[in-house]
Amino acid sequence: MTDSTRTERDSLGTLAVPLDAYWGIHTARALNNFTITGDSIGRYPALVTALAAVKQAACRANLTLGILDARRADAIGSACDEIRGGALHDQFPIDPIQGGAGTSTNMNANEVIANRALELLGYARATYSELDPIDHVNLGQSTNDVYPTAVKLAVVQHIRELVTAMRRLADAFEAKSAEFGDVIKMGRTQLQDAVPMTLGQEFGAFALMIREDCARLEEAVPLLGESNLGGTAIGTAINGHPGYPALACAQLAELTGETVTPAENLIEATQDCGVFVQVSGVLKRVAVKLSKICNDLRLMSSGPINGLGEINLPPVQAGSSIMPGKVNPVVPEIVNQVAFEAIGNDLTVTMAAEAGQFQLNAFEPIIAYGLLRTTAHLTAAADALTTKCVVGITANREHLELGVRRSIGIVTALTPHIGYAASALIAKQALQSGQFVGDIAAELGLLAPEIVKELLAPHRLAGLASPSAETAQQPATDRT
């Protein structure tokens, strides 16, 4: 012990701990043992606040059950309130990737809460004879029920933040859909001209794709509400009070505002990581669809002269150190990269969930790390795509309309009237000569010019109601 350290003891011996640290010897050992990412659990506020909420719920349950005295319970509860309010998060320095199924994270929480509670009671830190991290803060608990419950709560919070960001993105695409509702363009299949559509329809589809995934994410949230609190080590509730599981879950629900219910079978719930696989799969779906949309945006904006050049993405930075004036689609590119990471994290979560043995999965820390990073990064990516890209997109209207006129794909609209063979002949001739498909159809006498004009009208090609029909549906007072 020195002027800047204190000595703490555990079952392995003694260790010096910084005098001003709220954490103790178990955290100190974890800091020495786990140095993988350079990251810390304290950088994931949702996890730290969830841990504090679980500890506070346990404390309240133990007080109600008469197995924890009011003096200690009040101090523990106050310390947890402070942590849930954002205090002391810098006192959670452990690497997220750790051995021990999350034991070090649980111990870290126990120590920080205990030492802050001791201060509130008027004692120096590490006066564990008065309030002990394990005997009092961890009373009736195990890492094996605390950690997965906290992870689930943290993931729920991250999912809610992701859904909010995705809804903003969907709103932005819908606004562009309305703005581009009259911009005709060629749709494509397999990178080849297909049939016409509007740019508004294309952006509207993007919005719906995103809203569908918001719904899928929200469907996953209730699955995370099942808790194995009270199961202690393996789900048999050893050293636990029979009334604790229901009471602790009820307290946790009250504290967090989330639905938290005791698992039907605590042994099953302690070893089964299926819910994390389910959630990860939905996150992978989100990533895949966001990446697909960004692929389209990059292709549509390619060029701008010698590419498709259909839309313009807002320029946010210079694109080259050697080519003056070059601007790259950097925002869609970062979303693509976040999606790649999310897909990789899904494989990690899958392998970790599969690798559990018997009554516990030792690999929940990498599952937690993967899910929290995926959700946080997807949220940031969706926000960046919204604010730095989609809201500023403009359309090259004339270029798109010219592309429709020059395309052979519009001959599809004539097929029901002249047959597939004649349409193929027109398409071949148009491709060779550069003539407009409608002009060739009229020249060959296959259709009258007025019929061609009607069949190839932009609104009809895009599957929209005719302008005259829309006018006819308006109230008489609105007609001009």
PDB file of C-alpha atoms in Angstrom, residues 63-348:
ATOM      1  CA  LEU A  63     -35.188  -5.531   1.301  1.00  0.00           C
ATOM      2  CA  THR A  64     -38.808  -6.553   0.793  1.00  0.00           C
ATOM      3  CA  LEU A  65     -37.960 -10.156   1.585  1.00  0.00           C
ATOM      4  CA  GLY A  66     -36.233  -9.101   4.809  1.00  0.00           C
ATOM      5  CA  ILE A  67     -32.795 -10.419   3.901  1.00  0.00           C
ATOM      6  CA  LEU A  68     -31.121  -6.992   3.477  1.00  0.00           C
ATOM      7  CA  ASP A  69     -31.367  -4.238   6.067  1.00  0.00           C
ATOM      8  CA  ALA A  70     -32.801  -0.831   5.176  1.00  0.00           C
ATOM      9  CA  ARG A  71     -29.605   1.128   5.938  1.00  0.00           C
ATOM     10  CA  ARG A  72     -27.507  -0.779   3.428  1.00  0.00           C
ATOM     11  CA  ALA A  73     -30.368  -1.073   0.954  1.00  0.00           C
ATOM     12  CA  ASP A  74     -30.883   2.690   0.904  1.00  0.00           C
ATOM     13  CA  ALA A  75     -27.181   3.314   0.262  1.00  0.00           C
ATOM     14  CA  ILE A  76     -27.011   0.678  -2.472  1.00  0.00           C
ATOM     15  CA  GLY A  77     -30.150   2.067  -4.078  1.00  0.00           C
ATOM     16  CA  SER A  78     -28.787   5.620  -4.029  1.00  0.00           C
ATOM     17  CA  ALA A  79     -25.501   4.491  -5.599  1.00  0.00           C
ATOM     18  CA  CYS A  80     -27.432   2.680  -8.316  1.00  0.00           C
ATOM     19  CA  ASP A  81     -29.541   5.784  -8.941  1.00  0.00           C
ATOM     20  CA  GLU A  82     -26.377   7.817  -9.478  1.00  0.00           C
ATOM     21  CA  ILE A  83     -24.948   5.306 -11.932  1.00  0.00           C
ATOM     22  CA  ARG A  84     -28.232   5.094 -13.821  1.00  0.00           C
ATOM     23  CA  GLY A  85     -28.113   8.880 -14.012  1.00  0.00           C
ATOM     24  CA  GLY A  86     -24.732   8.760 -15.755  1.00  0.00           C
ATOM     25  CA  ALA A  87     -22.283   8.973 -12.849  1.00  0.00           C
ATOM     26  CA  LEU A  88     -19.213   6.785 -12.387  1.00  0.00           C
ATOM     27  CA  HIS A  89     -19.301   5.220 -15.844  1.00  0.00           C
ATOM     28  CA  ASP A  90     -15.555   5.847 -16.035  1.00  0.00           C
ATOM     29  CA  GLN A  91     -15.228   3.355 -13.184  1.00  0.00           C
ATOM     30  CA  PHE A  92     -16.160   0.488 -15.503  1.00  0.00           C
ATOM     31  CA  PRO A  93     -12.809   0.028 -17.284  1.00  0.00           C
ATOM     32  CA  ILE A  94     -12.900  -3.706 -18.069  1.00  0.00           C
ATOM     33  CA  ASP A  95     -12.493  -4.945 -21.620  1.00  0.00           C
ATOM     34  CA  PRO A  96     -15.853  -6.126 -23.046  1.00  0.00           C
ATOM     35  CA  ILE A  97     -14.228  -9.320 -24.314  1.00  0.00           C
ATOM     36  CA  GLN A  98     -13.455 -11.313 -21.188  1.00  0.00           C
ATOM     37  CA  GLY A  99     -13.378 -14.839 -19.891  1.00  0.00           C
ATOM     38  CA  GLY A 100     -15.679 -15.973 -17.138  1.00  0.00           C
ATOM     39  CA  ALA A 101     -19.080 -15.518 -18.777  1.00  0.00           C
ATOM     40  CA  GLY A 102     -19.240 -11.884 -17.640  1.00  0.00           C
ATOM     41  CA  THR A 103     -18.126 -12.467 -14.053  1.00  0.00           C
ATOM     42  CA  SER A 104     -15.650  -9.592 -14.195  1.00  0.00           C
ATOM     43  CA  THR A 105     -18.354  -7.216 -15.394  1.00  0.00           C
ATOM     44  CA  ASN A 106     -20.636  -8.285 -12.551  1.00  0.00           C
ATOM     45  CA  MET A 107     -17.816  -7.921 -10.022  1.00  0.00           C
ATOM     46  CA  ASN A 108     -16.964  -4.485 -11.419  1.00  0.00           C
ATOM     47  CA  ALA A 109     -20.562  -3.384 -10.866  1.00  0.00           C
ATOM     48  CA  ASN A 110     -20.638  -4.878  -7.361  1.00  0.00           C
ATOM     49  CA  GLU A 111     -17.447  -3.039  -6.375  1.00  0.00           C
ATOM     50  CA  VAL A 112     -18.374   0.364  -7.781  1.00  0.00           C
ATOM     51  CA  ILE A 113     -21.829   0.249  -6.200  1.00  0.00           C
ATOM     52  CA  ALA A 114     -20.437  -0.950  -2.870  1.00  0.00           C
ATOM     53  CA  ASN A 115     -17.735   1.692  -2.655  1.00  0.00           C
ATOM     54  CA  ARG A 116     -20.070   4.529  -3.583  1.00  0.00           C
ATOM     55  CA  ALA A 117     -22.625   3.203  -1.085  1.00  0.00           C
ATOM     56  CA  LEU A 118     -19.909   3.145   1.597  1.00  0.00           C
ATOM     57  CA  GLU A 119     -19.176   6.803   0.906  1.00  0.00           C
ATOM     58  CA  LEU A 120     -22.849   7.637   1.233  1.00  0.00           C
ATOM     59  CA  LEU A 121     -22.849   5.848   4.595  1.00  0.00           C
ATOM     60  CA  GLY A 122     -19.828   7.879   5.720  1.00  0.00           C
ATOM     61  CA  TYR A 123     -17.149   5.190   5.355  1.00  0.00           C
ATOM     62  CA  ALA A 124     -13.960   5.081   3.338  1.00  0.00           C
ATOM     63  CA  ARG A 125     -13.892   3.026   0.180  1.00  0.00           C
ATOM     64  CA  ALA A 126     -13.063  -0.657   0.691  1.00  0.00           C
ATOM     65  CA  THR A 127     -14.497  -0.716   4.223  1.00  0.00           C
ATOM     66  CA  TYR A 128     -16.130  -3.948   3.194  1.00  0.00           C
ATOM     67  CA  SER A 129     -16.838  -5.047   6.747  1.00  0.00           C
ATOM     68  CA  GLU A 130     -19.644  -2.492   6.701  1.00  0.00           C
ATOM     69  CA  LEU A 131     -20.951  -3.145   3.184  1.00  0.00           C
ATOM     70  CA  ASP A 132     -19.517  -5.881   1.015  1.00  0.00           C
ATOM     71  CA  PRO A 133     -19.651  -6.022  -2.835  1.00  0.00           C
ATOM     72  CA  ILE A 134     -20.577  -9.712  -2.838  1.00  0.00           C
ATOM     73  CA  ASP A 135     -22.364 -10.329   0.442  1.00  0.00           C
ATOM     74  CA  HIS A 136     -24.621  -7.291   0.116  1.00  0.00           C
ATOM     75  CA  VAL A 137     -24.630  -5.834  -3.414  1.00  0.00           C
ATOM     76  CA  ASN A 138     -24.605  -9.282  -5.035  1.00  0.00           C
ATOM     77  CA  LEU A 139     -26.930 -10.836  -2.464  1.00  0.00           C
ATOM     78  CA  GLY A 140     -29.092 -13.599  -3.955  1.00  0.00           C
ATOM     79  CA  GLN A 141     -27.474 -13.190  -7.357  1.00  0.00           C
ATOM     80  CA  SER A 142     -24.990 -14.780  -9.713  1.00  0.00           C
ATOM     81  CA  THR A 143     -23.207 -13.418 -12.727  1.00  0.00           C
ATOM     82  CA  ASN A 144     -25.145 -16.046 -14.640  1.00  0.00           C
ATOM     83  CA  ASP A 145     -28.482 -14.338 -14.049  1.00  0.00           C
ATOM     84  CA  VAL A 146     -27.352 -10.714 -13.607  1.00  0.00           C
ATOM     85  CA  TYR A 147     -25.208 -10.413 -16.728  1.00  0.00           C
ATOM     86  CA  PRO A 148     -27.602 -11.798 -19.379  1.00  0.00           C
ATOM     87  CA  THR A 149     -30.485  -9.800 -17.904  1.00  0.00           C
ATOM     88  CA  ALA A 150     -28.444  -6.591 -18.074  1.00  0.00           C
ATOM     89  CA  VAL A 151     -27.316  -7.363 -21.616  1.00  0.00           C
ATOM     90  CA  LYS A 152     -30.915  -7.877 -22.712  1.00  0.00           C
ATOM     91  CA  LEU A 153     -31.957  -4.533 -21.238  1.00  0.00           C
ATOM     92  CA  ALA A 154     -29.016  -2.784 -22.885  1.00  0.00           C
ATOM     93  CA  VAL A 155     -29.806  -4.322 -26.262  1.00  0.00           C
ATOM     94  CA  VAL A 156     -33.452  -3.250 -25.918  1.00  0.00           C
ATOM     95  CA  GLN A 157     -32.349   0.344 -25.367  1.00  0.00           C
ATOM     96  CA  HIS A 158     -30.036   0.176 -28.365  1.00  0.00           C
ATOM     97  CA  ILE A 159     -32.791  -1.296 -30.519  1.00  0.00           C
ATOM     98  CA  ARG A 160     -35.141   1.532 -29.572  1.00  0.00           C
ATOM     99  CA  GLU A 161     -32.490   4.072 -30.564  1.00  0.00           C
ATOM    100  CA  LEU A 162     -31.903   2.226 -33.840  1.00  0.00           C
ATOM    101  CA  VAL A 163     -35.614   2.144 -34.666  1.00  0.00           C
ATOM    102  CA  THR A 164     -35.838   5.893 -34.043  1.00  0.00           C
ATOM    103  CA  ALA A 165     -32.920   6.540 -36.394  1.00  0.00           C
ATOM    104  CA  MET A 166     -34.366   4.242 -39.044  1.00  0.00           C
ATOM    105  CA  ARG A 167     -37.731   5.977 -38.896  1.00  0.00           C
ATOM    106  CA  ARG A 168     -36.007   9.301 -39.502  1.00  0.00           C
ATOM    107  CA  LEU A 169     -34.304   7.735 -42.500  1.00  0.00           C
ATOM    108  CA  ALA A 170     -37.598   6.350 -43.804  1.00  0.00           C
ATOM    109  CA  ASP A 171     -39.179   9.780 -43.405  1.00  0.00           C
ATOM    110  CA  ALA A 172     -36.367  11.307 -45.450  1.00  0.00           C
ATOM    111  CA  PHE A 173     -36.842   8.761 -48.237  1.00  0.00           C
ATOM    112  CA  GLU A 174     -40.594   9.375 -48.210  1.00  0.00           C
ATOM    113  CA  ALA A 175     -40.029  13.111 -48.550  1.00  0.00           C
ATOM    114  CA  LYS A 176     -37.805  12.454 -51.564  1.00  0.00           C
ATOM    115  CA  SER A 177     -40.416  10.053 -52.934  1.00  0.00           C
ATOM    116  CA  ALA A 178     -42.938  12.871 -52.950  1.00  0.00           C
ATOM    117  CA  GLU A 179     -40.430  15.322 -54.419  1.00  0.00           C
ATOM    118  CA  PHE A 180     -39.500  12.924 -57.224  1.00  0.00           C
ATOM    119  CA  GLY A 181     -43.020  11.623 -57.853  1.00  0.00           C
ATOM    120  CA  ASP A 182     -43.122  12.957 -61.410  1.00  0.00           C
ATOM    121  CA  VAL A 183     -39.550  12.077 -62.415  1.00  0.00           C
ATOM    122  CA  ILE A 184     -39.704   9.263 -64.978  1.00  0.00           C
ATOM    123  CA  LYS A 185     -36.746   6.890 -65.294  1.00  0.00           C
ATOM    124  CA  MET A 186     -35.875   3.387 -66.380  1.00  0.00           C
ATOM    125  CA  GLY A 187     -36.079   0.607 -63.848  1.00  0.00           C
ATOM    126  CA  ARG A 188     -33.424  -2.068 -64.069  1.00  0.00           C
ATOM    127  CA  THR A 189     -33.120  -5.781 -63.493  1.00  0.00           C
ATOM    128  CA  GLN A 190     -29.726  -7.477 -63.505  1.00  0.00           C
ATOM    129  CA  LEU A 191     -28.197  -4.043 -64.256  1.00  0.00           C
ATOM    130  CA  GLN A 192     -30.021  -3.971 -67.597  1.00  0.00           C
ATOM    131  CA  ASP A 193     -32.867  -1.706 -68.681  1.00  0.00           C
ATOM    132  CA  ALA A 194     -36.206  -3.159 -67.645  1.00  0.00           C
ATOM    133  CA  VAL A 195     -39.356  -1.019 -67.709  1.00  0.00           C
ATOM    134  CA  PRO A 196     -40.024   2.585 -66.708  1.00  0.00           C
ATOM    135  CA  MET A 197     -40.892   3.804 -63.233  1.00  0.00           C
ATOM    136  CA  THR A 198     -40.578   7.056 -61.350  1.00  0.00           C
ATOM    137  CA  LEU A 199     -37.715   8.046 -59.137  1.00  0.00           C
ATOM    138  CA  GLY A 200     -40.380   8.667 -56.516  1.00  0.00           C
ATOM    139  CA  GLN A 201     -41.457   5.034 -56.682  1.00  0.00           C
ATOM    140  CA  GLU A 202     -37.861   3.944 -56.230  1.00  0.00           C
ATOM    141  CA  PHE A 203     -37.348   6.117 -53.156  1.00  0.00           C
ATOM    142  CA  GLY A 204     -40.742   5.117 -51.785  1.00  0.00           C
ATOM    143  CA  ALA A 205     -39.666   1.489 -51.956  1.00  0.00           C
ATOM    144  CA  PHE A 206     -36.554   2.359 -49.953  1.00  0.00           C
ATOM    145  CA  ALA A 207     -38.736   3.953 -47.266  1.00  0.00           C
ATOM    146  CA  LEU A 208     -40.964   0.886 -47.017  1.00  0.00           C
ATOM    147  CA  MET A 209     -37.983  -1.476 -46.861  1.00  0.00           C
ATOM    148  CA  ILE A 210     -36.742   0.425 -43.837  1.00  0.00           C
ATOM    149  CA  ARG A 211     -40.137   0.635 -42.128  1.00  0.00           C
ATOM    150  CA  GLU A 212     -40.577  -3.111 -42.518  1.00  0.00           C
ATOM    151  CA  ASP A 213     -37.344  -3.656 -40.620  1.00  0.00           C
ATOM    152  CA  CYS A 214     -38.446  -1.245 -37.882  1.00  0.00           C
ATOM    153  CA  ALA A 215     -41.416  -3.569 -37.375  1.00  0.00           C
ATOM    154  CA  ARG A 216     -39.183  -6.640 -37.293  1.00  0.00           C
ATOM    155  CA  LEU A 217     -36.942  -5.020 -34.673  1.00  0.00           C
ATOM    156  CA  GLU A 218     -39.914  -4.096 -32.521  1.00  0.00           C
ATOM    157  CA  GLU A 219     -41.140  -7.691 -32.715  1.00  0.00           C
ATOM    158  CA  ALA A 220     -37.809  -8.830 -31.279  1.00  0.00           C
ATOM    159  CA  VAL A 221     -37.987  -6.559 -28.222  1.00  0.00           C
ATOM    160  CA  PRO A 222     -40.535  -8.628 -26.228  1.00  0.00           C
ATOM    161  CA  LEU A 223     -38.329 -11.685 -26.603  1.00  0.00           C
ATOM    162  CA  LEU A 224     -35.639  -9.868 -24.631  1.00  0.00           C
ATOM    163  CA  GLY A 225     -38.003  -9.313 -21.707  1.00  0.00           C
ATOM    164  CA  GLU A 226     -37.644 -12.850 -20.354  1.00  0.00           C
ATOM    165  CA  SER A 227     -35.193 -12.943 -17.440  1.00  0.00           C
ATOM    166  CA  ASN A 228     -33.526 -15.717 -15.482  1.00  0.00           C
ATOM    167  CA  LEU A 229     -33.066 -13.508 -12.419  1.00  0.00           C
ATOM    168  CA  GLY A 230     -33.200 -15.674  -9.340  1.00  0.00           C
ATOM    169  CA  GLY A 231     -31.838 -18.721 -11.094  1.00  0.00           C
ATOM    170  CA  THR A 232     -28.407 -17.908  -9.638  1.00  0.00           C
ATOM    171  CA  ALA A 233     -25.638 -20.238 -10.798  1.00  0.00           C
ATOM    172  CA  ILE A 234     -27.345 -22.656 -13.198  1.00  0.00           C
ATOM    173  CA  GLY A 235     -31.041 -21.975 -12.811  1.00  0.00           C
ATOM    174  CA  THR A 236     -31.712 -24.123  -9.760  1.00  0.00           C
ATOM    175  CA  ALA A 237     -31.950 -20.986  -7.576  1.00  0.00           C
ATOM    176  CA  ILE A 238     -29.392 -22.229  -5.082  1.00  0.00           C
ATOM    177  CA  ASN A 239     -28.934 -19.724  -2.209  1.00  0.00           C
ATOM    178  CA  GLY A 240     -31.970 -17.848  -3.490  1.00  0.00           C
ATOM    179  CA  HIS A 241     -35.270 -16.952  -1.851  1.00  0.00           C
ATOM    180  CA  PRO A 242     -38.312 -18.588  -3.510  1.00  0.00           C
ATOM    181  CA  GLY A 243     -40.078 -15.257  -3.747  1.00  0.00           C
ATOM    182  CA  TYR A 244     -37.087 -13.473  -5.278  1.00  0.00           C
ATOM    183  CA  PRO A 245     -37.449 -14.161  -9.060  1.00  0.00           C
ATOM    184  CA  ALA A 246     -40.930 -12.684  -9.451  1.00  0.00           C
ATOM    185  CA  LEU A 247     -40.221  -9.816  -7.087  1.00  0.00           C
ATOM    186  CA  ALA A 248     -36.873  -8.896  -8.649  1.00  0.00           C
ATOM    187  CA  CYS A 249     -38.357  -8.922 -12.151  1.00  0.00           C
ATOM    188  CA  ALA A 250     -41.270  -6.753 -11.021  1.00  0.00           C
ATOM    189  CA  GLN A 251     -38.871  -4.254  -9.455  1.00  0.00           C
ATOM    190  CA  LEU A 252     -36.713  -4.238 -12.560  1.00  0.00           C
ATOM    191  CA  ALA A 253     -39.738  -3.587 -14.755  1.00  0.00           C
ATOM    192  CA  GLU A 254     -40.771  -0.696 -12.528  1.00  0.00           C
ATOM    193  CA  LEU A 255     -37.281   0.823 -12.584  1.00  0.00           C
ATOM    194  CA  THR A 256     -36.754   0.575 -16.331  1.00  0.00           C
ATOM    195  CA  GLY A 257     -40.249   0.860 -17.736  1.00  0.00           C
ATOM    196  CA  GLU A 258     -39.618  -2.288 -19.741  1.00  0.00           C
ATOM    197  CA  THR A 259     -41.548  -5.543 -19.595  1.00  0.00           C
ATOM    198  CA  VAL A 260     -39.458  -7.998 -17.573  1.00  0.00           C
ATOM    199  CA  THR A 261     -40.889 -11.392 -16.693  1.00  0.00           C
ATOM    200  CA  PRO A 262     -39.395 -14.450 -14.982  1.00  0.00           C
ATOM    201  CA  ALA A 263     -38.499 -17.245 -17.374  1.00  0.00           C
ATOM    202  CA  GLU A 264     -40.784 -20.269 -17.225  1.00  0.00           C
ATOM    203  CA  ASN A 265     -37.772 -22.537 -16.728  1.00  0.00           C
ATOM    204  CA  LEU A 266     -34.751 -20.878 -15.130  1.00  0.00           C
ATOM    205  CA  ILE A 267     -32.404 -23.744 -16.011  1.00  0.00           C
ATOM    206  CA  GLU A 268     -33.294 -23.462 -19.697  1.00  0.00           C
ATOM    207  CA  ALA A 269     -33.118 -19.667 -19.642  1.00  0.00           C
ATOM    208  CA  THR A 270     -29.649 -19.667 -18.054  1.00  0.00           C
ATOM    209  CA  GLN A 271     -28.055 -21.726 -20.815  1.00  0.00           C
ATOM    210  CA  ASP A 272     -30.129 -20.751 -23.864  1.00  0.00           C
ATOM    211  CA  CYS A 273     -28.797 -17.883 -25.982  1.00  0.00           C
ATOM    212  CA  GLY A 274     -31.388 -18.326 -28.715  1.00  0.00           C
ATOM    213  CA  VAL A 275     -32.887 -14.874 -28.182  1.00  0.00           C
ATOM    214  CA  PHE A 276     -29.544 -13.275 -28.963  1.00  0.00           C
ATOM    215  CA  VAL A 277     -29.309 -15.280 -32.184  1.00  0.00           C
ATOM    216  CA  GLN A 278     -32.821 -14.162 -33.104  1.00  0.00           C
ATOM    217  CA  VAL A 279     -32.067 -10.491 -32.475  1.00  0.00           C
ATOM    218  CA  SER A 280     -28.750 -10.709 -34.267  1.00  0.00           C
ATOM    219  CA  GLY A 281     -30.477 -12.209 -37.296  1.00  0.00           C
ATOM    220  CA  VAL A 282     -32.900  -9.288 -37.450  1.00  0.00           C
ATOM    221  CA  LEU A 283     -29.991  -6.855 -37.173  1.00  0.00           C
ATOM    222  CA  LYS A 284     -28.291  -8.667 -40.045  1.00  0.00           C
ATOM    223  CA  ARG A 285     -31.468  -8.222 -42.083  1.00  0.00           C
ATOM    224  CA  VAL A 286     -31.391  -4.488 -41.326  1.00  0.00           C
ATOM    225  CA  ALA A 287     -27.748  -4.312 -42.345  1.00  0.00           C
ATOM    226  CA  VAL A 288     -28.293  -6.197 -45.588  1.00  0.00           C
ATOM    227  CA  LYS A 289     -31.157  -3.959 -46.662  1.00  0.00           C
ATOM    228  CA  LEU A 290     -29.399  -0.720 -45.725  1.00  0.00           C
ATOM    229  CA  SER A 291     -26.353  -1.874 -47.659  1.00  0.00           C
ATOM    230  CA  LYS A 292     -28.470  -2.763 -50.695  1.00  0.00           C
ATOM    231  CA  ILE A 293     -30.034   0.705 -50.663  1.00  0.00           C
ATOM    232  CA  CYS A 294     -26.602   2.303 -50.441  1.00  0.00           C
ATOM    233  CA  ASN A 295     -25.381   0.161 -53.359  1.00  0.00           C
ATOM    234  CA  ASP A 296     -28.256   1.606 -55.398  1.00  0.00           C
ATOM    235  CA  LEU A 297     -27.496   5.180 -54.343  1.00  0.00           C
ATOM    236  CA  ARG A 298     -23.847   4.782 -55.319  1.00  0.00           C
ATOM    237  CA  LEU A 299     -24.759   3.322 -58.707  1.00  0.00           C
ATOM    238  CA  MET A 300     -27.476   5.893 -59.405  1.00  0.00           C
ATOM    239  CA  SER A 301     -25.053   8.734 -58.636  1.00  0.00           C
ATOM    240  CA  SER A 302     -22.125   7.182 -60.495  1.00  0.00           C
ATOM    241  CA  GLY A 303     -20.220   9.319 -62.966  1.00  0.00           C
ATOM    242  CA  PRO A 304     -21.353  11.979 -62.837  1.00  0.00           C
ATOM    243  CA  ILE A 305     -20.567  12.215 -66.568  1.00  0.00           C
ATOM    244  CA  ASN A 306     -19.527   8.705 -67.536  1.00  0.00           C
ATOM    245  CA  GLY A 307     -21.775   6.774 -65.204  1.00  0.00           C
ATOM    246  CA  LEU A 308     -25.509   6.545 -64.666  1.00  0.00           C
ATOM    247  CA  GLY A 309     -25.687  10.080 -63.326  1.00  0.00           C
ATOM    248  CA  GLU A 310     -29.354   9.785 -62.375  1.00  0.00           C
ATOM    249  CA  ILE A 311     -29.098  11.552 -59.026  1.00  0.00           C
ATOM    250  CA  ASN A 312     -26.632  13.807 -57.258  1.00  0.00           C
ATOM    251  CA  LEU A 313     -25.521  13.037 -53.722  1.00  0.00           C
ATOM    252  CA  PRO A 314     -24.581  16.074 -51.630  1.00  0.00           C
ATOM    253  CA  PRO A 315     -20.813  16.622 -51.762  1.00  0.00           C
ATOM    254  CA  VAL A 316     -19.425  16.383 -48.239  1.00  0.00           C
ATOM    255  CA  GLN A 317     -15.660  16.241 -48.843  1.00  0.00           C
ATOM    256  CA  ALA A 318     -13.023  16.143 -51.542  1.00  0.00           C
ATOM    257  CA  GLY A 319     -12.724  12.705 -53.053  1.00  0.00           C
ATOM    258  CA  SER A 320      -9.116  12.480 -54.120  1.00  0.00           C
ATOM    259  CA  SER A 321      -5.658  13.724 -53.259  1.00  0.00           C
ATOM    260  CA  ILE A 322      -4.613  13.520 -56.906  1.00  0.00           C
ATOM    261  CA  MET A 323      -7.766  14.095 -58.982  1.00  0.00           C
ATOM    262  CA  PRO A 324      -9.062  17.647 -58.472  1.00  0.00           C
ATOM    263  CA  GLY A 325     -12.817  18.026 -58.312  1.00  0.00           C
ATOM    264  CA  LYS A 326     -13.528  14.350 -57.695  1.00  0.00           C
ATOM    265  CA  VAL A 327     -16.260  13.704 -55.135  1.00  0.00           C
ATOM    266  CA  ASN A 328     -16.974  10.217 -53.811  1.00  0.00           C
ATOM    267  CA  PRO A 329     -20.171   8.727 -52.298  1.00  0.00           C
ATOM    268  CA  VAL A 330     -18.494   8.497 -48.904  1.00  0.00           C
ATOM    269  CA  VAL A 331     -21.636   8.422 -46.765  1.00  0.00           C
ATOM    270  CA  PRO A 332     -23.187   5.398 -48.496  1.00  0.00           C
ATOM    271  CA  GLU A 333     -19.733   3.817 -48.340  1.00  0.00           C
ATOM    272  CA  ILE A 334     -19.584   4.078 -44.548  1.00  0.00           C
ATOM    273  CA  VAL A 335     -23.048   2.553 -44.298  1.00  0.00           C
ATOM    274  CA  ASN A 336     -21.884  -0.340 -46.480  1.00  0.00           C
ATOM    275  CA  GLN A 337     -18.926  -0.893 -44.175  1.00  0.00           C
ATOM    276  CA  VAL A 338     -21.078  -0.808 -41.037  1.00  0.00           C
ATOM    277  CA  ALA A 339     -23.322  -3.384 -42.709  1.00  0.00           C
ATOM    278  CA  PHE A 340     -20.346  -5.630 -43.415  1.00  0.00           C
ATOM    279  CA  GLU A 341     -19.368  -5.392 -39.735  1.00  0.00           C
ATOM    280  CA  ALA A 342     -22.921  -6.193 -38.618  1.00  0.00           C
ATOM    281  CA  ILE A 343     -23.028  -9.271 -40.840  1.00  0.00           C
ATOM    282  CA  GLY A 344     -19.714 -10.427 -39.389  1.00  0.00           C
ATOM    283  CA  ASN A 345     -20.943  -9.782 -35.860  1.00  0.00           C
ATOM    284  CA  ASP A 346     -23.972 -11.940 -36.591  1.00  0.00           C
ATOM    285  CA  LEU A 347     -21.703 -14.854 -37.412  1.00  0.00           C
ATOM    286  CA  THR A 348     -19.781 -14.223 -34.192  1.00  0.00           C
TER     287      THR A 348
END
